[in-house]
Amino acid sequence: MRCVHSAVLAAFVVLGFATTLQAAEDSVASEDALSVSVIVLSKVAIPVERDVEAQLISPNDTPVSPELAAKVLEIAADVGDEVQEGDVLARLDCRDYDVKVRQAKAGVATVKARITATAARVGAAESRAGAAVSRVNASVSRVNAAASRVKAATAGVQAATARMQATGTGINTAKSQVNTAKAQANAARARIPSAQAQFKLAQAELNRNRQLRNNKLVPANILDQAQATFGSAQSSLTAAQADFSAAQAAVSTANEAINAAKANLQAGKADVESSRANVETVKAELGSAKADLGSSKADLTTAKADIEGAEADLLTVETELENALAQQEAAEVVTERCLVKAPFDGQITQRQFQLGQISSPGMAAFQLLQNQGLEVVAQLSPDEVRDQEQGEKVRFVSNGIELDINRRAVVAQVASGSGTQEVRYRVNDDHKLPVGKTGRVRWQGKLPAIPSNWLLRREGGLGLMLAVDGKAEFYPLKNAREGQSALIDLPENTLLIDANRLRVRNGQNIKQSGE
């Protein structure tokens, strides 16, 4: 029984403790929920004119140095002088370099004279080559003409020989005709005595028969037969005599033909000899023409070799001229360096050169400041850069002077220490502000800004205390600056803690007053 009472008692004790613990926790939670008031961001944010520190800088602030080691003879500019690009600032003693320029020019003139002489050699060789080509062409024409004449003369010899051979054949033919005519004459002569005898016999028989007929001793037909025989004998005699005369005429004609053919044969032989002599003469001319052709070709080869040699010499001398011109140019460049000149328009701000001192390459002689085309440089946070991109007008303000500027470039690098980017601006207005003058770059911001009195410092930085789901939440503004309005990129309906924002802690439960 005592055990049961003890257990019941213990249960009541535990239950009482749990009730007490829950009550304590509710009391603590009620105490941690800080009562605050809130306000919508759009009622607090204001458009502000932004400005940052800036400075007027020069594109160039250059130490002007000599490029030679020489004595300073003259100083033509001093501190404060305004100079133009190319103005002489100082003169160095360059007599040694002037001598080198004259030597280089003399070398160029010598090489040019050699080029002229070599070019004349090339021209003369080309003229000789042209003349040799003309002689070669003339010799070729002579050779061709002589060859044609040799061919014609050879053909003439062949024709004369053929004519002589034909004449010889005609003589043989005429001789054969003479022999034939003589044989015919002999045959005709041999017929004449027989014909004469028959004629005389027939004549005697005719006379006898006429007497007999007159005496009526023979019939008429016997007389007629004797007359016929007489006529036949007379015809045979006449024919034999005619054949003999014709044969003799043929012999005479054939002999005349033989004599004429012999004369033609002699003329043909003379023609052959003349043609052969002409062939030899023309062959001699052909040999002479070929010799002239060989000589002309040799002259042409020599002229071409002279041209090649002269052209090779010309190339060599032209290369020497290039080298001589390069040496002259190098010497003139050195003498140009005897004048220390301004590399751009500007003002002399320092002079290190002294009369009579020996300069050395690279030593500072003058400090030249470019006082035209000045720029403004400023350091902006990335938010300010973005805000300025939406701005309508940017100005540089210094001691009451306001200049219109426009952004030229933004360096795409955020400095690790300051968290800013370098921005360069062109100056659009004429001004007389000196290089290095400080001022501020101003523009009308387009991004909303929060007044500086709303900024709180928590966890080592500035920011805002927001009301989010019944708790306070610190929202850091990395680019915020003490005492200045800060750009924000929060929605317009964001709730800011107003009352008790200085007391509330990050993550603390809150309740809005009136809840």
Coordinates of C-alpha atoms in Angstrom, one line a residue:
M1 CA 0.0 0.0 0.0
R2 CA 2.8 2.4 0.9
C3 CA 4.4 1.5 -2.4
V4 CA 1.3 2.5 -4.3
H5 CA 1.1 5.8 -2.4
S6 CA 4.7 6.5 -3.2
A7 CA 4.2 5.9 -6.9
V8 CA 1.2 8.2 -7.0
L9 CA 3.1 10.9 -5.1
A10 CA 6.0 10.6 -7.5
A11 CA 3.6 11.0 -10.5
F12 CA 2.1 14.1 -9.1
V13 CA 5.5 15.6 -8.4
V14 CA 6.7 14.9 -12.0
L15 CA 3.5 16.3 -13.5
G16 CA 3.8 19.4 -11.3
F17 CA 7.4 19.9 -12.4
A18 CA 6.5 19.6 -16.1
T19 CA 3.7 22.1 -15.7
T20 CA 6.0 24.5 -14.0
L21 CA 8.8 24.1 -16.7
Q22 CA 6.2 24.8 -19.5
A23 CA 5.0 27.9 -17.8
A24 CA 8.6 29.1 -17.4
E25 CA 9.3 28.5 -21.1
D26 CA 6.2 30.3 -22.1
S27 CA 7.2 33.2 -19.9
V28 CA 10.7 33.3 -21.4
A29 CA 9.3 33.2 -25.0
S30 CA 7.0 36.0 -24.2
E31 CA 9.8 38.0 -22.8
D32 CA 12.1 37.4 -25.9
A33 CA 9.5 38.5 -28.5
L34 CA 10.5 42.2 -28.6
S35 CA 7.7 44.6 -29.4
V36 CA 8.6 46.6 -32.5
S37 CA 6.9 48.8 -35.1
V38 CA 7.5 48.2 -38.8
I39 CA 7.3 50.4 -42.0
V40 CA 7.3 49.6 -45.7
L41 CA 10.6 50.3 -47.5
S42 CA 8.9 52.3 -50.2
K43 CA 7.8 54.9 -47.5
V44 CA 11.4 55.3 -46.4
A45 CA 13.5 55.1 -49.6
I46 CA 14.4 58.4 -51.2
P47 CA 15.9 59.4 -54.5
V48 CA 19.3 61.0 -53.7
E49 CA 22.0 62.9 -55.6
R50 CA 25.0 60.6 -55.5
D51 CA 28.6 61.9 -55.3
V52 CA 32.0 60.4 -54.8
E53 CA 35.5 61.9 -54.4
A54 CA 37.3 62.4 -57.7
Q55 CA 40.4 63.9 -59.1
L56 CA 41.4 65.6 -62.4
I57 CA 44.3 63.7 -64.0
S58 CA 46.5 64.0 -67.1
P59 CA 46.7 61.3 -69.7
N60 CA 50.5 61.7 -69.7
D61 CA 53.0 63.0 -67.2
T62 CA 56.2 61.9 -68.9
P63 CA 59.9 62.3 -68.2
V64 CA 61.5 63.3 -71.5
S65 CA 64.8 61.7 -71.9
P66 CA 67.7 62.0 -74.4
E67 CA 68.6 59.0 -76.5
L68 CA 72.3 59.8 -76.9
A69 CA 75.3 60.4 -74.7
A70 CA 76.5 63.9 -75.6
K71 CA 77.2 67.4 -74.2
V72 CA 74.2 69.7 -73.7
L73 CA 74.8 72.7 -75.9
E74 CA 71.5 74.6 -75.5
I75 CA 68.4 74.5 -73.4
A76 CA 65.3 75.8 -75.3
A77 CA 62.6 75.3 -72.7
D78 CA 62.2 75.8 -69.0
V79 CA 59.8 75.0 -66.1
G80 CA 56.3 76.5 -66.8
D81 CA 56.8 76.8 -70.6
E82 CA 54.0 75.6 -72.8
V83 CA 55.3 73.5 -75.7
Q84 CA 53.8 71.9 -78.8
E85 CA 54.5 68.4 -80.0
G86 CA 57.8 68.5 -81.9
D87 CA 59.2 71.6 -80.2
V88 CA 62.9 71.5 -79.5
L89 CA 63.5 71.4 -75.7
A90 CA 67.3 71.0 -75.9
R91 CA 70.2 70.6 -78.3
L92 CA 73.1 68.2 -77.9
D93 CA 76.6 68.3 -79.3
C94 CA 76.4 66.0 -82.3
R95 CA 79.4 66.9 -84.4
D96 CA 80.7 63.3 -84.3
Y97 CA 77.3 62.1 -85.5
D98 CA 77.2 64.7 -88.2
V99 CA 80.5 63.4 -89.6
K100 CA 79.0 60.0 -89.7
V101 CA 76.1 61.3 -91.7
R102 CA 78.4 63.0 -94.2
Q103 CA 80.4 59.8 -94.5
A104 CA 77.2 57.8 -95.0
K105 CA 76.0 60.2 -97.7
A106 CA 79.4 60.0 -99.4
G107 CA 79.1 56.2 -99.4
V108 CA 75.6 56.5 -100.9
A109 CA 76.9 58.8 -103.6
T110 CA 79.8 56.4 -104.4
V111 CA 77.5 53.4 -104.7
K112 CA 75.0 55.4 -106.8
A113 CA 77.9 56.3 -109.2
R114 CA 78.8 52.6 -109.4
I115 CA 75.2 51.8 -110.1
T116 CA 75.1 54.3 -112.9
A117 CA 78.3 52.9 -114.4
T118 CA 77.0 49.3 -114.0
A119 CA 73.7 50.2 -115.6
A120 CA 75.6 51.8 -118.5
R121 CA 77.5 48.5 -118.8
V122 CA 74.2 46.6 -118.9
G123 CA 72.9 49.0 -121.5
A124 CA 76.0 48.7 -123.7
A125 CA 75.8 44.9 -123.4
E126 CA 72.2 44.9 -124.3
S127 CA 73.0 47.1 -127.3
R128 CA 75.7 44.6 -128.4
A129 CA 73.3 41.8 -127.9
G130 CA 70.7 43.6 -130.0
A131 CA 73.3 44.1 -132.8
A132 CA 74.4 40.5 -132.5
V133 CA 70.8 39.4 -132.8
S134 CA 70.4 41.5 -135.9
R135 CA 73.6 40.0 -137.4
V136 CA 72.4 36.5 -136.5
N137 CA 69.1 37.2 -138.2
A138 CA 70.9 38.7 -141.3
S139 CA 73.3 35.7 -141.3
V140 CA 70.4 33.3 -141.1
S141 CA 68.7 35.1 -144.0
R142 CA 72.0 34.9 -146.0
V143 CA 72.4 31.3 -145.2
N144 CA 68.8 30.6 -146.2
A145 CA 69.3 32.6 -149.4
A146 CA 72.6 30.9 -150.2
A147 CA 71.1 27.5 -149.5
S148 CA 68.2 28.4 -151.9
R149 CA 70.7 29.5 -154.5
V150 CA 72.8 26.3 -154.0
K151 CA 69.6 24.3 -154.5
A152 CA 68.7 26.3 -157.6
A153 CA 72.3 26.1 -159.0
T154 CA 72.3 22.3 -158.4
A155 CA 69.0 22.0 -160.1
G156 CA 70.5 24.1 -163.0
V157 CA 73.4 21.6 -163.2
Q158 CA 71.0 18.8 -163.3
A159 CA 68.9 20.4 -165.9
A160 CA 71.9 21.3 -168.1
T161 CA 73.2 17.7 -167.7
A162 CA 69.7 16.4 -168.7
R163 CA 69.7 18.7 -171.7
M164 CA 73.2 17.6 -172.6
Q165 CA 72.2 14.0 -172.3
A166 CA 69.1 14.7 -174.4
T167 CA 71.3 16.4 -177.0
G168 CA 73.6 13.3 -177.1
T169 CA 70.6 11.1 -177.6
G170 CA 69.5 13.4 -180.5
I171 CA 72.9 13.1 -182.1
N172 CA 72.7 9.3 -182.0
T173 CA 69.2 9.5 -183.4
A174 CA 70.4 11.8 -186.2
K175 CA 73.3 9.6 -187.0
S176 CA 70.9 6.6 -187.2
Q177 CA 68.8 8.7 -189.5
V178 CA 71.9 9.6 -191.6
N179 CA 72.8 5.9 -191.9
T180 CA 69.2 5.1 -192.9
A181 CA 69.1 7.9 -195.4
K182 CA 72.5 6.8 -196.9
A183 CA 71.3 3.3 -197.1
Q184 CA 68.1 4.5 -198.9
A185 CA 70.3 6.7 -201.2
N186 CA 72.5 3.8 -202.0
A187 CA 69.5 1.6 -202.7
A188 CA 68.0 4.4 -204.8
R189 CA 71.3 4.9 -206.6
A190 CA 71.5 1.2 -207.3
R191 CA 68.0 1.2 -208.9
I192 CA 68.8 4.1 -211.2
P193 CA 71.1 2.2 -213.7
S194 CA 68.6 -0.6 -214.0
A195 CA 65.8 1.9 -214.4
Q196 CA 67.9 3.8 -217.0
A197 CA 68.6 0.6 -218.9
Q198 CA 65.0 -0.4 -218.8
F199 CA 64.0 3.1 -219.9
K200 CA 66.4 3.0 -222.8
L201 CA 65.3 -0.4 -223.8
A202 CA 61.6 0.6 -223.5
Q203 CA 62.4 3.8 -225.5
A204 CA 64.2 1.8 -228.2
E205 CA 61.3 -0.8 -228.3
L206 CA 58.8 2.0 -228.6
N207 CA 60.6 3.7 -231.5
R208 CA 61.0 0.4 -233.3
N209 CA 57.3 -0.5 -232.8
R210 CA 56.3 3.0 -234.0
Q211 CA 58.2 2.4 -237.3
L212 CA 56.8 -1.0 -237.6
R213 CA 53.3 0.3 -237.0
N214 CA 53.9 3.1 -239.4
N215 CA 54.9 0.4 -241.9
K216 CA 51.8 -1.6 -240.8
L217 CA 54.0 -4.3 -239.8
V218 CA 52.6 -4.8 -236.2
P219 CA 49.2 -4.4 -234.8
A220 CA 48.2 -1.3 -232.8
N221 CA 48.1 -3.2 -229.6
I222 CA 51.8 -4.0 -229.8
L223 CA 52.5 -0.3 -230.1
D224 CA 50.2 0.4 -227.1
Q225 CA 52.0 -2.3 -225.1
A226 CA 55.4 -0.8 -226.0
Q227 CA 54.1 2.7 -225.0
A228 CA 52.9 1.3 -221.7
T229 CA 56.2 -0.4 -221.1
F230 CA 58.0 2.8 -221.9
G231 CA 55.8 4.8 -219.5
S232 CA 56.4 2.3 -216.8
A233 CA 60.1 2.3 -217.3
Q234 CA 60.1 6.1 -217.4
S235 CA 58.1 6.2 -214.1
S236 CA 60.5 3.7 -212.5
L237 CA 63.5 5.8 -213.5
T238 CA 61.9 9.0 -212.3
A239 CA 60.9 7.3 -209.0
A240 CA 64.4 6.0 -208.5
Q241 CA 65.9 9.4 -209.2
A242 CA 63.4 11.0 -206.8
D243 CA 64.1 8.5 -204.1
F244 CA 67.8 9.1 -204.6
S245 CA 67.3 12.9 -204.3
A246 CA 65.1 12.5 -201.3
A247 CA 67.6 10.2 -199.6
Q248 CA 70.4 12.7 -200.3
A249 CA 68.2 15.5 -198.9
A250 CA 67.5 13.3 -195.8
V251 CA 71.2 12.7 -195.4
S252 CA 71.9 16.4 -195.6
T253 CA 69.1 17.2 -193.2
A254 CA 70.3 14.5 -190.7
N255 CA 73.9 15.8 -191.0
E256 CA 72.6 19.3 -190.3
A257 CA 70.7 18.0 -187.3
I258 CA 73.9 16.2 -186.1
N259 CA 75.9 19.5 -186.5
A260 CA 73.2 21.4 -184.7
A261 CA 73.0 18.8 -181.9
K262 CA 76.8 18.8 -181.6
A263 CA 76.7 22.6 -181.3
N264 CA 73.9 22.2 -178.6
L265 CA 76.0 19.5 -176.9
Q266 CA 78.9 21.9 -176.7
A267 CA 76.7 24.6 -175.4
G268 CA 75.2 22.1 -172.9
K269 CA 78.6 21.2 -171.7
A270 CA 79.5 24.8 -171.3
D271 CA 76.2 25.3 -169.5
V272 CA 76.9 22.4 -167.2
E273 CA 80.4 23.7 -166.5
S274 CA 78.9 27.2 -165.9
S275 CA 76.2 25.7 -163.6
R276 CA 78.8 23.7 -161.7
A277 CA 81.0 26.8 -161.3
N278 CA 77.9 28.7 -160.1
V279 CA 77.2 25.9 -157.6
E280 CA 80.7 26.2 -156.2
T281 CA 80.4 30.0 -156.0
V282 CA 77.1 29.7 -154.2
K283 CA 78.5 27.0 -151.9
A284 CA 81.3 29.4 -151.1
E285 CA 78.7 32.1 -150.3
L286 CA 76.8 29.6 -148.1
G287 CA 80.0 28.7 -146.2
S288 CA 80.7 32.4 -145.7
A289 CA 77.2 33.0 -144.5
K290 CA 77.4 30.1 -142.1
A291 CA 80.8 31.4 -140.9
D292 CA 79.2 34.8 -140.3
L293 CA 76.2 33.1 -138.5
G294 CA 78.6 31.2 -136.2
S295 CA 80.5 34.5 -135.5
S296 CA 77.3 36.3 -134.9
K297 CA 76.1 33.6 -132.5
A298 CA 79.4 33.7 -130.7
D299 CA 79.0 37.5 -130.4
L300 CA 75.5 37.1 -129.1
T301 CA 76.6 34.5 -126.5
T302 CA 79.4 36.9 -125.4
A303 CA 76.9 39.8 -125.2
K304 CA 74.5 37.7 -123.2
A305 CA 77.3 36.7 -120.8
D306 CA 78.2 40.4 -120.5
I307 CA 74.6 41.2 -119.8
E308 CA 74.4 38.5 -117.1
G309 CA 77.6 39.6 -115.6
A310 CA 76.6 43.3 -115.6
E311 CA 73.2 42.5 -114.2
A312 CA 74.8 40.4 -111.4
D313 CA 77.1 43.3 -110.7
L314 CA 74.1 45.7 -110.7
L315 CA 72.3 43.5 -108.2
T316 CA 75.3 43.5 -106.0
V317 CA 75.7 47.2 -106.2
E318 CA 72.0 47.8 -105.6
T319 CA 72.3 45.7 -102.4
E320 CA 75.3 47.8 -101.4
L321 CA 73.2 50.9 -102.1
E322 CA 70.5 49.6 -99.8
N323 CA 73.1 49.0 -97.1
A324 CA 74.5 52.5 -97.7
L325 CA 71.1 54.0 -97.5
A326 CA 70.3 52.1 -94.3
Q327 CA 73.6 53.4 -92.8
Q328 CA 72.7 56.9 -93.9
E329 CA 69.2 56.6 -92.4
A330 CA 70.6 55.2 -89.2
A331 CA 73.1 58.1 -89.0
E332 CA 70.4 60.6 -89.7
V333 CA 68.2 59.1 -87.1
V334 CA 71.0 59.4 -84.6
T335 CA 71.5 63.1 -85.5
E336 CA 67.8 63.7 -85.2
R337 CA 68.1 62.4 -81.6
C338 CA 70.6 65.3 -81.0
L339 CA 67.4 67.4 -80.6
V340 CA 65.4 66.6 -77.5
K341 CA 61.8 67.2 -78.6
A342 CA 58.4 67.4 -77.0
P343 CA 56.5 64.1 -77.6
F344 CA 53.1 65.9 -77.2
D345 CA 51.6 69.3 -76.3
G346 CA 52.0 70.2 -72.7
Q347 CA 53.8 72.1 -70.0
I348 CA 57.3 71.7 -68.6
T349 CA 57.0 71.0 -64.9
Q350 CA 60.6 70.0 -64.2
R351 CA 64.0 70.6 -65.8
Q352 CA 66.9 68.3 -64.9
F353 CA 69.1 69.2 -67.9
Q354 CA 72.0 71.7 -67.2
L355 CA 74.1 73.4 -69.9
G356 CA 77.4 71.6 -70.5
Q357 CA 76.5 68.4 -68.7
I358 CA 76.9 65.1 -70.5
S359 CA 73.6 63.4 -71.1
S360 CA 73.1 59.7 -71.1
P361 CA 70.3 57.7 -72.7
G362 CA 67.3 57.3 -70.4
M363 CA 68.2 60.0 -67.9
A364 CA 65.4 62.5 -67.2
A365 CA 65.9 65.8 -68.9
F366 CA 62.4 67.4 -68.5
Q367 CA 59.1 66.4 -66.9
L368 CA 56.4 67.1 -69.5
L369 CA 52.7 67.3 -68.3
Q370 CA 50.0 66.9 -70.9
N371 CA 47.5 69.6 -70.0
Q372 CA 45.0 68.9 -72.7
G373 CA 42.5 66.1 -72.9
L374 CA 42.4 65.8 -69.1
E375 CA 40.3 63.1 -67.5
V376 CA 38.4 62.7 -64.2
V377 CA 39.1 59.5 -62.2
A378 CA 36.9 58.3 -59.3
Q379 CA 36.4 55.1 -57.3
L380 CA 32.8 53.8 -57.3
S381 CA 31.2 50.8 -55.8
P382 CA 29.6 48.3 -58.2
D383 CA 26.2 49.5 -57.1
E384 CA 27.2 53.1 -57.8
V385 CA 28.5 52.1 -61.2
R386 CA 25.2 50.4 -62.0
D387 CA 23.2 53.4 -60.6
Q388 CA 25.3 55.8 -62.6
E389 CA 24.6 53.9 -65.8
Q390 CA 20.9 54.9 -65.4
G391 CA 21.7 58.5 -64.6
E392 CA 21.0 61.3 -67.1
K393 CA 23.8 63.7 -66.3
V394 CA 27.2 63.3 -64.6
R395 CA 29.2 66.3 -63.3
F396 CA 32.6 67.1 -61.8
V397 CA 32.4 69.7 -59.1
S398 CA 35.4 71.5 -57.6
N399 CA 35.4 74.8 -55.7
G400 CA 32.2 75.9 -57.2
I401 CA 33.2 75.0 -60.8
E402 CA 31.0 72.4 -62.4
L403 CA 32.1 70.6 -65.5
D404 CA 30.0 68.3 -67.7
I405 CA 31.6 64.9 -68.0
N406 CA 30.7 61.5 -69.5
R407 CA 32.0 58.1 -68.6
R408 CA 34.8 56.8 -70.8
A409 CA 35.6 53.5 -69.2
V410 CA 35.1 51.3 -66.1
V411 CA 38.0 49.1 -65.0
A412 CA 36.6 45.6 -64.8
Q413 CA 38.2 44.8 -61.5
V414 CA 37.0 45.4 -57.9
A415 CA 39.8 46.5 -55.5
S416 CA 40.1 43.9 -52.7
G417 CA 40.6 46.5 -50.0
S418 CA 38.0 49.2 -50.9
G419 CA 35.6 47.1 -52.9
T420 CA 35.4 49.8 -55.5
Q421 CA 36.1 50.0 -59.3
E422 CA 38.1 52.8 -61.0
V423 CA 36.0 54.8 -63.4
R424 CA 37.4 57.3 -66.0
Y425 CA 35.5 60.3 -67.4
R426 CA 36.0 62.6 -70.3
V427 CA 35.6 66.3 -69.7
N428 CA 33.3 68.0 -72.2
D429 CA 33.6 71.6 -71.1
D430 CA 36.5 74.0 -71.5
H431 CA 38.2 74.8 -68.2
K432 CA 41.4 76.0 -66.6
L433 CA 41.5 73.6 -63.6
P434 CA 45.0 72.3 -63.0
V435 CA 46.0 68.7 -63.1
G436 CA 45.5 67.0 -59.7
K437 CA 42.6 69.2 -58.7
T438 CA 40.2 67.2 -56.5
G439 CA 36.5 67.5 -56.4
R440 CA 33.5 65.2 -56.5
V441 CA 31.6 63.4 -59.3
R442 CA 27.9 63.9 -58.9
W443 CA 24.8 62.5 -60.5
Q444 CA 21.1 62.0 -59.8
G445 CA 20.7 58.4 -58.6
K446 CA 18.0 56.3 -60.1
L447 CA 18.2 53.4 -57.6
P448 CA 16.4 53.8 -54.3
A449 CA 18.5 54.8 -51.3
I450 CA 17.9 54.5 -47.6
P451 CA 18.7 57.5 -45.4
S452 CA 21.8 57.2 -43.2
N453 CA 19.8 57.3 -39.9
W454 CA 18.3 53.9 -40.8
L455 CA 21.6 52.2 -41.0
L456 CA 22.7 50.0 -38.1
R457 CA 26.1 48.5 -37.4
R458 CA 26.0 44.9 -36.7
E459 CA 28.5 42.1 -37.0
G460 CA 31.2 44.6 -38.2
G461 CA 29.2 46.2 -41.0
L462 CA 26.3 48.5 -41.8
G463 CA 22.9 47.4 -42.8
L464 CA 19.1 47.3 -42.1
M465 CA 17.0 45.4 -39.6
L466 CA 14.2 43.7 -41.4
A467 CA 11.0 42.0 -40.1
V468 CA 10.8 38.6 -41.6
D469 CA 8.3 35.9 -40.4
G470 CA 8.1 37.2 -36.8
K471 CA 11.9 37.5 -36.4
A472 CA 14.4 40.3 -36.8
E473 CA 16.8 39.8 -39.7
F474 CA 19.9 41.9 -40.2
Y475 CA 20.4 42.7 -43.9
P476 CA 24.0 43.9 -44.5
L477 CA 24.7 46.6 -47.1
K478 CA 28.3 46.0 -48.2
N479 CA 28.7 49.3 -50.0
A480 CA 27.1 51.5 -47.3
R481 CA 29.2 54.2 -45.8
E482 CA 28.9 55.8 -42.4
G483 CA 26.8 59.0 -42.5
Q484 CA 25.7 58.6 -46.1
S485 CA 22.6 57.3 -47.7
A486 CA 23.0 53.8 -49.0
L487 CA 21.7 52.3 -52.3
I488 CA 19.5 49.3 -51.8
D489 CA 18.1 46.6 -54.1
L490 CA 15.3 45.2 -51.9
P491 CA 11.6 45.0 -53.0
E492 CA 9.5 48.0 -52.3
N493 CA 7.2 46.0 -49.9
T494 CA 10.1 45.0 -47.6
L495 CA 9.3 45.6 -44.0
L496 CA 11.8 47.7 -42.0
I497 CA 11.9 47.6 -38.2
D498 CA 11.3 51.1 -37.0
A499 CA 10.7 51.3 -33.2
N500 CA 13.3 49.4 -31.2
R501 CA 15.5 48.8 -34.2
L502 CA 18.5 49.8 -32.1
R503 CA 17.7 47.2 -29.4
V504 CA 16.6 44.3 -31.5
R505 CA 19.1 41.5 -32.2
N506 CA 19.6 39.5 -35.4
G507 CA 17.4 36.4 -35.2
Q508 CA 15.4 37.7 -32.2
N509 CA 11.6 37.0 -32.1
I510 CA 9.6 40.1 -32.6
K511 CA 6.0 41.1 -32.4
Q512 CA 4.5 44.2 -34.0
S513 CA 3.1 46.6 -31.6
G514 CA -0.7 46.4 -31.5
E515 CA -0.7 42.6 -32.1

